[in-house]
Amino acid sequence: MQNYIDAGLAPMKNTGAIRLYSQTDFEGMRRAGQLTARCLDEISDLVRPGVPTQVIDDFVYDFAIAHDALPATLNYRGYTKSTCTSLNHVVCHGIPNNKPMREGDIVNVDVTLILDGWHGDSSRMYPVGEIKRASERLIEVTYESLMRGIAEVRPGAHTGDIGAAIQEFAEGERCSVVRDFCGHGVGQLFHDAPNILHYGRRGEGVELKPGMIFTIEPMINLGRAGVKVLADGWTAVTRDRSLSAQFEHAVGVTHTGCEIFTLSPAGYTVPPYR
Ligand code: MF3
Ligand code: CO
Ligand code: CO
């Protein structure tokens, strides 16, 4: 049985209980989410051939500091960067480095800015110069998978409805859904209950209630779903080295449906971002 708790009364650790947030809390998430989304908007111009992912990381650090925020990944469980930059067959948790990106690469940039204690967690895909049609298609399928998951979010629905919608669409497009990582409760904690699986069956999982806040962040592969983590302890790659893509939004359950906290102020959805 799932347990729900008033977020104002809950201890600041993941106890497995699902926090229900107030309208004021939603305002905090709106501000953090919009700051992260602006940061992701501005990254669009940075991503081109010859630029190393470390340049993106430096930009995010400086952007955070300039806006009285902090990058949540910095010193999180031993992680030492301000973003995750996941290139090509990297599924997630790619570590920024000084290797120049190359024409035809695709990269996910995952940013979480903490503003006034609230975590705005979102990620997008960026093309590096001209990319192949297959890469473009994977990016579009992944974005549409996220949006179909979000379309399920309303009171009375279940987390399994989100997973099922994502899985049905992605697999219908001959892609596969990564099983090893999931979305998560978010708010004053970075990673909280419940887990949001990106596959599953309708009606299963946790019932959604107004006030819940979580991320949806499907990772979709062109090849098989299998993943392994490299020796650095972070970088997750596809076992078959096929291309992988991911988009992430932070959303809140409202009385009538859902609010997306991390929508792009510039109106960016899928590339090209302009
Ligand atoms: N931002 C990632 C997420 O969407 C988490 C990254 S944790 C890190 O949940 F330590 F790898 F940075
Ligand atoms: Co997340
Ligand atoms: Co994220």
XYZ file of C-alpha atoms and ligand atoms in Angstrom:
288
model
C 0.000 0.000 0.000
C 1.247 3.444 -0.880
C 1.490 6.088 1.737
C 0.981 9.842 1.036
C 2.141 12.646 3.301
C 1.733 16.428 3.548
C 5.059 17.707 2.180
C 5.159 20.375 4.907
C 5.126 17.692 7.608
C 7.424 15.099 6.039
C 11.057 14.586 7.081
C 13.650 15.809 4.525
C 14.689 12.341 3.427
C 13.279 9.688 1.129
C 11.151 7.540 3.437
C 9.176 5.985 0.567
C 6.112 8.086 1.426
C 4.832 10.266 -1.418
C 4.787 13.972 -0.626
C 1.755 16.073 -1.535
C 2.861 19.661 -2.120
C 0.951 22.915 -1.581
C 0.235 25.741 -4.041
C 3.174 27.724 -2.577
C 5.417 24.715 -3.141
C 4.221 24.576 -6.772
C 5.267 28.228 -7.130
C 8.761 27.284 -5.911
C 8.951 24.470 -8.481
C 7.699 26.817 -11.204
C 10.563 29.246 -10.519
C 13.243 26.527 -10.312
C 11.837 24.763 -13.385
C 11.740 27.949 -15.438
C 15.337 28.801 -14.511
C 16.497 25.339 -15.614
C 14.472 25.634 -18.830
C 16.066 29.010 -19.625
C 19.480 27.503 -19.022
C 18.650 24.653 -21.453
C 17.374 27.221 -23.997
C 20.684 29.090 -23.832
C 22.729 25.895 -24.248
C 21.283 25.528 -27.785
C 23.788 28.055 -29.195
C 26.750 26.408 -27.432
C 26.385 22.985 -28.972
C 28.363 22.818 -32.237
C 31.230 20.792 -33.728
C 34.569 21.386 -31.961
C 33.053 22.379 -28.611
C 33.843 20.047 -25.673
C 31.063 19.059 -23.259
C 33.088 20.695 -20.451
C 32.192 24.068 -22.021
C 28.498 23.232 -21.456
C 29.276 22.259 -17.866
C 31.130 25.533 -17.238
C 28.225 27.466 -18.740
C 25.696 25.737 -16.459
C 27.825 26.368 -13.373
C 28.195 30.073 -14.224
C 24.500 30.389 -15.148
C 23.471 28.834 -11.824
C 25.717 31.082 -9.751
C 24.635 34.194 -11.679
C 21.006 33.387 -10.799
C 21.505 32.551 -7.097
C 21.042 28.850 -7.816
C 23.207 25.735 -7.468
C 23.679 22.756 -9.806
C 22.223 19.789 -7.898
C 24.613 17.222 -9.387
C 27.732 19.022 -8.086
C 29.117 16.783 -5.288
C 25.961 14.650 -5.424
C 26.941 11.101 -4.371
C 30.515 11.760 -5.470
C 29.596 13.239 -8.876
C 31.815 16.268 -9.552
C 30.151 18.087 -12.484
C 27.294 20.580 -12.877
C 25.538 18.632 -15.661
C 25.363 15.246 -17.297
C 26.270 15.269 -21.001
C 25.371 11.987 -22.684
C 26.677 11.580 -26.242
C 25.446 9.123 -28.893
C 25.384 5.621 -27.307
C 25.631 7.067 -23.787
C 22.225 6.529 -22.182
C 22.619 8.872 -19.198
C 25.061 10.226 -16.588
C 27.746 11.048 -19.182
C 30.509 13.063 -17.508
C 31.511 16.335 -19.228
C 35.078 16.252 -20.585
C 37.487 18.139 -22.840
C 36.974 16.059 -25.987
C 35.513 18.187 -28.785
C 32.075 17.123 -29.978
C 31.944 16.157 -33.667
C 29.571 16.903 -36.508
C 26.784 14.295 -36.476
C 26.904 13.625 -32.717
C 23.743 13.876 -30.639
C 23.984 14.880 -26.988
C 21.613 14.962 -24.039
C 22.236 17.740 -21.542
C 20.609 17.118 -18.150
C 20.454 20.107 -15.814
C 19.056 20.363 -12.289
C 19.180 23.809 -10.724
C 18.310 24.253 -7.055
C 16.586 27.602 -6.504
C 15.396 28.498 -2.988
C 15.552 24.799 -2.119
C 13.476 23.614 -5.121
C 14.950 21.262 -7.750
C 14.242 22.083 -11.417
C 15.250 18.849 -13.217
C 15.050 18.704 -17.017
C 16.982 17.454 -20.022
C 16.917 17.808 -23.798
C 18.658 16.453 -26.881
C 20.912 18.679 -29.000
C 22.244 17.929 -32.492
C 25.907 18.713 -33.169
C 25.841 20.295 -36.639
C 24.115 18.197 -39.306
C 22.916 14.824 -38.042
C 21.710 11.651 -39.762
C 18.012 11.121 -40.422
C 18.050 8.083 -38.052
C 19.367 10.276 -35.222
C 16.730 12.909 -35.938
C 14.023 10.252 -35.885
C 15.243 8.833 -32.545
C 15.161 12.332 -31.034
C 11.608 12.911 -32.285
C 10.390 9.506 -31.065
C 11.922 10.156 -27.628
C 10.350 13.604 -27.312
C 6.948 12.248 -28.364
C 7.341 9.370 -25.861
C 7.860 11.895 -23.045
C 4.873 13.989 -24.121
C 2.612 10.906 -24.370
C 3.674 9.961 -20.836
C 2.887 13.474 -19.603
C -0.543 13.352 -21.308
C -1.508 10.527 -18.893
C -0.870 12.635 -15.769
C -4.064 13.492 -13.886
C -5.622 12.607 -10.504
C -6.845 9.008 -10.419
C -4.443 7.820 -13.122
C -1.620 5.440 -12.161
C 2.133 5.595 -12.720
C 1.692 2.479 -14.875
C -0.421 4.518 -17.330
C 2.572 6.793 -17.916
C 4.928 3.867 -18.494
C 2.472 2.064 -20.741
C 1.916 5.127 -22.952
C 5.672 5.614 -23.365
C 6.372 1.939 -24.029
C 3.500 1.500 -26.509
C 4.599 4.485 -28.558
C 8.379 3.872 -28.505
C 8.114 0.172 -29.278
C 5.560 0.911 -32.003
C 8.300 3.018 -33.593
C 10.706 0.020 -33.439
C 12.713 1.548 -30.604
C 13.338 0.166 -27.113
C 12.797 1.582 -23.629
C 15.666 1.518 -21.107
C 14.599 -0.341 -17.941
C 17.565 0.429 -15.674
C 16.773 4.096 -14.922
C 13.499 5.800 -14.117
C 11.822 9.121 -13.330
C 11.450 10.107 -9.693
C 9.700 12.248 -7.163
C 11.382 15.666 -7.030
C 10.902 18.895 -5.073
C 12.926 19.771 -1.998
C 14.728 16.454 -2.536
C 16.511 15.630 -5.826
C 15.426 11.985 -5.918
C 12.357 10.976 -3.941
C 9.442 8.514 -4.072
C 7.754 7.439 -6.255
C 9.772 5.844 -9.062
C 8.282 6.581 -12.462
C 8.949 3.618 -14.764
C 8.957 4.303 -18.500
C 7.335 0.960 -19.285
C 4.521 -0.985 -17.670
C 0.857 -1.701 -17.659
C -2.142 0.585 -17.361
C -3.760 0.639 -13.920
C -0.625 -0.632 -12.177
C 1.694 1.277 -9.851
C 0.900 4.254 -7.645
C -2.338 6.256 -7.950
C -1.683 9.906 -8.845
C -3.038 12.574 -6.493
C -3.111 16.387 -6.736
C 0.064 17.825 -5.204
C 2.425 15.075 -6.371
C 5.582 16.283 -8.150
C 7.864 14.018 -10.192
C 9.976 13.749 -13.313
C 9.328 11.752 -16.461
C 12.565 11.099 -18.342
C 12.402 8.229 -20.831
C 15.641 6.914 -22.338
C 14.914 5.374 -25.750
C 17.353 3.289 -27.823
C 17.458 2.631 -31.566
C 18.715 -0.893 -30.791
C 18.168 -3.154 -27.798
C 17.291 -1.948 -24.290
C 20.349 -3.374 -22.501
C 22.604 -0.967 -20.617
C 25.925 -1.224 -18.779
C 27.742 1.257 -16.546
C 31.396 1.986 -17.406
C 34.322 1.673 -14.963
C 33.998 5.373 -13.987
C 30.913 4.271 -12.030
C 28.604 6.743 -13.799
C 28.541 6.591 -17.601
C 25.694 4.309 -18.717
C 25.936 3.071 -22.326
C 23.867 0.793 -24.560
C 25.316 -2.742 -24.532
C 24.928 -2.967 -28.315
C 26.396 0.561 -28.764
C 23.203 1.696 -30.513
C 22.171 5.362 -30.270
C 20.202 6.476 -27.213
C 18.178 9.631 -26.545
C 16.382 11.177 -23.564
C 14.136 14.108 -22.705
C 13.044 15.018 -19.171
C 10.419 17.304 -17.663
C 9.449 17.922 -14.033
C 5.654 17.908 -13.639
C 3.091 18.431 -10.896
C -0.326 16.777 -10.593
C -3.087 19.430 -10.451
C -6.790 18.956 -9.705
C -7.562 18.837 -13.422
C -4.422 17.302 -14.925
C -0.834 18.352 -14.866
C 1.503 21.316 -14.890
C 4.892 21.098 -16.630
C 7.376 23.165 -14.613
C 10.249 22.959 -17.102
C 8.628 24.099 -20.380
C 10.977 26.141 -22.571
C 10.367 29.917 -22.304
C 11.625 30.148 -25.916
C 9.063 27.557 -27.028
C 11.733 24.939 -27.904
C 10.478 21.360 -28.190
C 12.574 19.291 -30.592
C 15.583 20.486 -32.592
C 16.344 22.565 -34.550
C 16.057 25.065 -31.666
C 15.508 28.476 -33.247
N 19.584 14.740 -13.412
C 19.594 13.295 -13.322
C 18.154 12.894 -13.223
O 17.413 13.242 -14.100
C 20.389 12.784 -12.179
C 21.850 12.956 -12.328
S 22.611 12.450 -10.895
C 24.242 12.561 -11.257
O 17.656 12.334 -12.283
F 24.850 12.362 -10.147
F 24.530 11.661 -12.201
F 24.512 13.719 -11.747
Co 15.560 13.359 -13.074
Co 17.734 15.128 -14.881
